[in-house]
């Protein structure tokens, strides 16, 4: 296993330490390692979805009602 050293602002380090403790990690390094692994997995998944989208064929334009419905759903989340 390789090791890296990272400098973090105090506020960020406090947040990372708190999150690690809340999630039951034995130390911050284990937490950060797990988060990096999750980000990598998620990135691979997004790439797979993008390739599936490209391979699915030509797209069709959305009509204005569809666009407005999407905007309304996004606004309601805030």
mmCIF file with all atom_site columns, C-alpha atoms in Angstrom:
data_model
loop_
_atom_site.group_PDB
_atom_site.id
_atom_site.type_symbol
_atom_site.label_atom_id
_atom_site.label_alt_id
_atom_site.label_comp_id
_atom_site.label_asym_id
_atom_site.label_entity_id
_atom_site.label_seq_id
_atom_site.pdbx_PDB_ins_code
_atom_site.Cartn_x
_atom_site.Cartn_y
_atom_site.Cartn_z
_atom_site.occupancy
_atom_site.B_iso_or_equiv
_atom_site.pdbx_formal_charge
_atom_site.auth_seq_id
_atom_site.auth_comp_id
_atom_site.auth_asym_id
_atom_site.auth_atom_id
_atom_site.pdbx_PDB_model_num
ATOM 1  C CA . UNK A 1 1  ? 0.000   0.000  0.000   1.00 0.00 ? 1  UNK A CA 1
ATOM 2  C CA . UNK A 1 2  ? 1.244   3.494  -0.838  1.00 0.00 ? 2  UNK A CA 1
ATOM 3  C CA . UNK A 1 3  ? 1.069   6.541  1.391   1.00 0.00 ? 3  UNK A CA 1
ATOM 4  C CA . UNK A 1 4  ? 0.573   10.207 0.572   1.00 0.00 ? 4  UNK A CA 1
ATOM 5  C CA . UNK A 1 5  ? 0.715   13.290 2.760   1.00 0.00 ? 5  UNK A CA 1
ATOM 6  C CA . UNK A 1 6  ? -1.915  15.983 2.310   1.00 0.00 ? 6  UNK A CA 1
ATOM 7  C CA . UNK A 1 7  ? -2.142  19.366 4.024   1.00 0.00 ? 7  UNK A CA 1
ATOM 8  C CA . UNK A 1 8  ? -5.665  20.519 4.836   1.00 0.00 ? 8  UNK A CA 1
ATOM 9  C CA . UNK A 1 9  ? -6.947  23.752 6.338   1.00 0.00 ? 9  UNK A CA 1
ATOM 10 C CA . UNK A 1 10 ? -7.883  23.289 9.998   1.00 0.00 ? 10 UNK A CA 1
ATOM 11 C CA . UNK A 1 11 ? -11.622 23.689 9.312   1.00 0.00 ? 11 UNK A CA 1
ATOM 12 C CA . UNK A 1 12 ? -11.555 21.000 6.620   1.00 0.00 ? 12 UNK A CA 1
ATOM 13 C CA . UNK A 1 13 ? -9.558  18.652 8.833   1.00 0.00 ? 13 UNK A CA 1
ATOM 14 C CA . UNK A 1 14 ? -12.056 19.125 11.660  1.00 0.00 ? 14 UNK A CA 1
ATOM 15 C CA . UNK A 1 15 ? -14.915 18.308 9.282   1.00 0.00 ? 15 UNK A CA 1
ATOM 16 C CA . UNK A 1 16 ? -13.163 15.219 7.897   1.00 0.00 ? 16 UNK A CA 1
ATOM 17 C CA . UNK A 1 17 ? -12.341 14.004 11.408  1.00 0.00 ? 17 UNK A CA 1
ATOM 18 C CA . UNK A 1 18 ? -15.942 14.490 12.528  1.00 0.00 ? 18 UNK A CA 1
ATOM 19 C CA . UNK A 1 19 ? -17.308 12.653 9.497   1.00 0.00 ? 19 UNK A CA 1
ATOM 20 C CA . UNK A 1 20 ? -14.867 9.791  10.004  1.00 0.00 ? 20 UNK A CA 1
ATOM 21 C CA . UNK A 1 21 ? -15.919 9.409  13.629  1.00 0.00 ? 21 UNK A CA 1
ATOM 22 C CA . UNK A 1 22 ? -19.652 9.649  12.838  1.00 0.00 ? 22 UNK A CA 1
ATOM 23 C CA . UNK A 1 23 ? -19.307 6.945  10.201  1.00 0.00 ? 23 UNK A CA 1
ATOM 24 C CA . UNK A 1 24 ? -17.392 4.552  12.448  1.00 0.00 ? 24 UNK A CA 1
ATOM 25 C CA . UNK A 1 25 ? -13.968 4.733  10.807  1.00 0.00 ? 25 UNK A CA 1
ATOM 26 C CA . UNK A 1 26 ? -10.972 3.938  12.975  1.00 0.00 ? 26 UNK A CA 1
ATOM 27 C CA . UNK A 1 27 ? -8.998  6.884  11.595  1.00 0.00 ? 27 UNK A CA 1
ATOM 28 C CA . UNK A 1 28 ? -9.137  9.721  9.096   1.00 0.00 ? 28 UNK A CA 1
ATOM 29 C CA . UNK A 1 29 ? -6.870  7.906  6.619   1.00 0.00 ? 29 UNK A CA 1
ATOM 30 C CA . UNK A 1 30 ? -9.310  4.994  6.378   1.00 0.00 ? 30 UNK A CA 1
ATOM 31 C CA . UNK A 1 31 ? -12.182 7.434  5.832   1.00 0.00 ? 31 UNK A CA 1
ATOM 32 C CA . UNK A 1 32 ? -10.373 9.402  3.116   1.00 0.00 ? 32 UNK A CA 1
ATOM 33 C CA . UNK A 1 33 ? -9.296  6.187  1.381   1.00 0.00 ? 33 UNK A CA 1
ATOM 34 C CA . UNK A 1 34 ? -12.897 4.946  1.372   1.00 0.00 ? 34 UNK A CA 1
ATOM 35 C CA . UNK A 1 35 ? -14.189 8.268  0.001   1.00 0.00 ? 35 UNK A CA 1
ATOM 36 C CA . UNK A 1 36 ? -11.637 8.230  -2.818  1.00 0.00 ? 36 UNK A CA 1
ATOM 37 C CA . UNK A 1 37 ? -12.659 4.664  -3.696  1.00 0.00 ? 37 UNK A CA 1
ATOM 38 C CA . UNK A 1 38 ? -16.331 5.706  -3.772  1.00 0.00 ? 38 UNK A CA 1
ATOM 39 C CA . UNK A 1 39 ? -15.578 8.689  -5.988  1.00 0.00 ? 39 UNK A CA 1
ATOM 40 C CA . UNK A 1 40 ? -13.638 6.438  -8.382  1.00 0.00 ? 40 UNK A CA 1
ATOM 41 C CA . UNK A 1 41 ? -16.497 3.922  -8.506  1.00 0.00 ? 41 UNK A CA 1
ATOM 42 C CA . UNK A 1 42 ? -19.028 6.684  -9.138  1.00 0.00 ? 42 UNK A CA 1
ATOM 43 C CA . UNK A 1 43 ? -16.856 8.145  -11.901 1.00 0.00 ? 43 UNK A CA 1
ATOM 44 C CA . UNK A 1 44 ? -16.661 4.748  -13.619 1.00 0.00 ? 44 UNK A CA 1
ATOM 45 C CA . UNK A 1 45 ? -20.447 4.418  -13.358 1.00 0.00 ? 45 UNK A CA 1
ATOM 46 C CA . UNK A 1 46 ? -20.988 7.875  -14.902 1.00 0.00 ? 46 UNK A CA 1
ATOM 47 C CA . UNK A 1 47 ? -18.617 6.971  -17.744 1.00 0.00 ? 47 UNK A CA 1
ATOM 48 C CA . UNK A 1 48 ? -20.575 3.746  -18.387 1.00 0.00 ? 48 UNK A CA 1
ATOM 49 C CA . UNK A 1 49 ? -23.850 5.696  -18.482 1.00 0.00 ? 49 UNK A CA 1
ATOM 50 C CA . UNK A 1 50 ? -22.339 8.262  -20.854 1.00 0.00 ? 50 UNK A CA 1
ATOM 51 C CA . UNK A 1 51 ? -21.167 5.525  -23.225 1.00 0.00 ? 51 UNK A CA 1
ATOM 52 C CA . UNK A 1 52 ? -24.594 3.863  -23.071 1.00 0.00 ? 52 UNK A CA 1
ATOM 53 C CA . UNK A 1 53 ? -26.174 7.216  -23.907 1.00 0.00 ? 53 UNK A CA 1
ATOM 54 C CA . UNK A 1 54 ? -23.899 7.766  -26.892 1.00 0.00 ? 54 UNK A CA 1
ATOM 55 C CA . UNK A 1 55 ? -24.541 4.218  -28.134 1.00 0.00 ? 55 UNK A CA 1
ATOM 56 C CA . UNK A 1 56 ? -28.311 4.481  -27.702 1.00 0.00 ? 56 UNK A CA 1
ATOM 57 C CA . UNK A 1 57 ? -28.732 6.318  -30.975 1.00 0.00 ? 57 UNK A CA 1
ATOM 58 C CA . UNK A 1 58 ? -29.702 9.805  -32.023 1.00 0.00 ? 58 UNK A CA 1
ATOM 59 C CA . UNK A 1 59 ? -31.468 11.985 -29.504 1.00 0.00 ? 59 UNK A CA 1
ATOM 60 C CA . UNK A 1 60 ? -34.740 13.776 -29.966 1.00 0.00 ? 60 UNK A CA 1
ATOM 61 C CA . UNK A 1 61 ? -35.212 17.387 -28.918 1.00 0.00 ? 61 UNK A CA 1
ATOM 62 C CA . UNK A 1 62 ? -37.338 18.064 -25.827 1.00 0.00 ? 62 UNK A CA 1
ATOM 63 C CA . UNK A 1 63 ? -40.416 20.154 -26.174 1.00 0.00 ? 63 UNK A CA 1
ATOM 64 C CA . UNK A 1 64 ? -40.808 23.275 -23.996 1.00 0.00 ? 64 UNK A CA 1
ATOM 65 C CA . UNK A 1 65 ? -43.226 21.541 -21.583 1.00 0.00 ? 65 UNK A CA 1
ATOM 66 C CA . UNK A 1 66 ? -40.675 18.810 -20.840 1.00 0.00 ? 66 UNK A CA 1
ATOM 67 C CA . UNK A 1 67 ? -37.974 21.384 -20.175 1.00 0.00 ? 67 UNK A CA 1
ATOM 68 C CA . UNK A 1 68 ? -40.250 23.374 -17.864 1.00 0.00 ? 68 UNK A CA 1
ATOM 69 C CA . UNK A 1 69 ? -41.252 20.209 -15.966 1.00 0.00 ? 69 UNK A CA 1
ATOM 70 C CA . UNK A 1 70 ? -37.581 19.421 -15.367 1.00 0.00 ? 70 UNK A CA 1
ATOM 71 C CA . UNK A 1 71 ? -36.954 22.976 -14.171 1.00 0.00 ? 71 UNK A CA 1
ATOM 72 C CA . UNK A 1 72 ? -39.938 22.747 -11.793 1.00 0.00 ? 72 UNK A CA 1
ATOM 73 C CA . UNK A 1 73 ? -38.648 19.461 -10.307 1.00 0.00 ? 73 UNK A CA 1
ATOM 74 C CA . UNK A 1 74 ? -35.204 20.994 -9.779  1.00 0.00 ? 74 UNK A CA 1
ATOM 75 C CA . UNK A 1 75 ? -36.659 24.139 -8.182  1.00 0.00 ? 75 UNK A CA 1
ATOM 76 C CA . UNK A 1 76 ? -38.787 22.059 -5.801  1.00 0.00 ? 76 UNK A CA 1
ATOM 77 C CA . UNK A 1 77 ? -35.652 20.324 -4.478  1.00 0.00 ? 77 UNK A CA 1
ATOM 78 C CA . UNK A 1 78 ? -34.384 23.593 -3.008  1.00 0.00 ? 78 UNK A CA 1
#
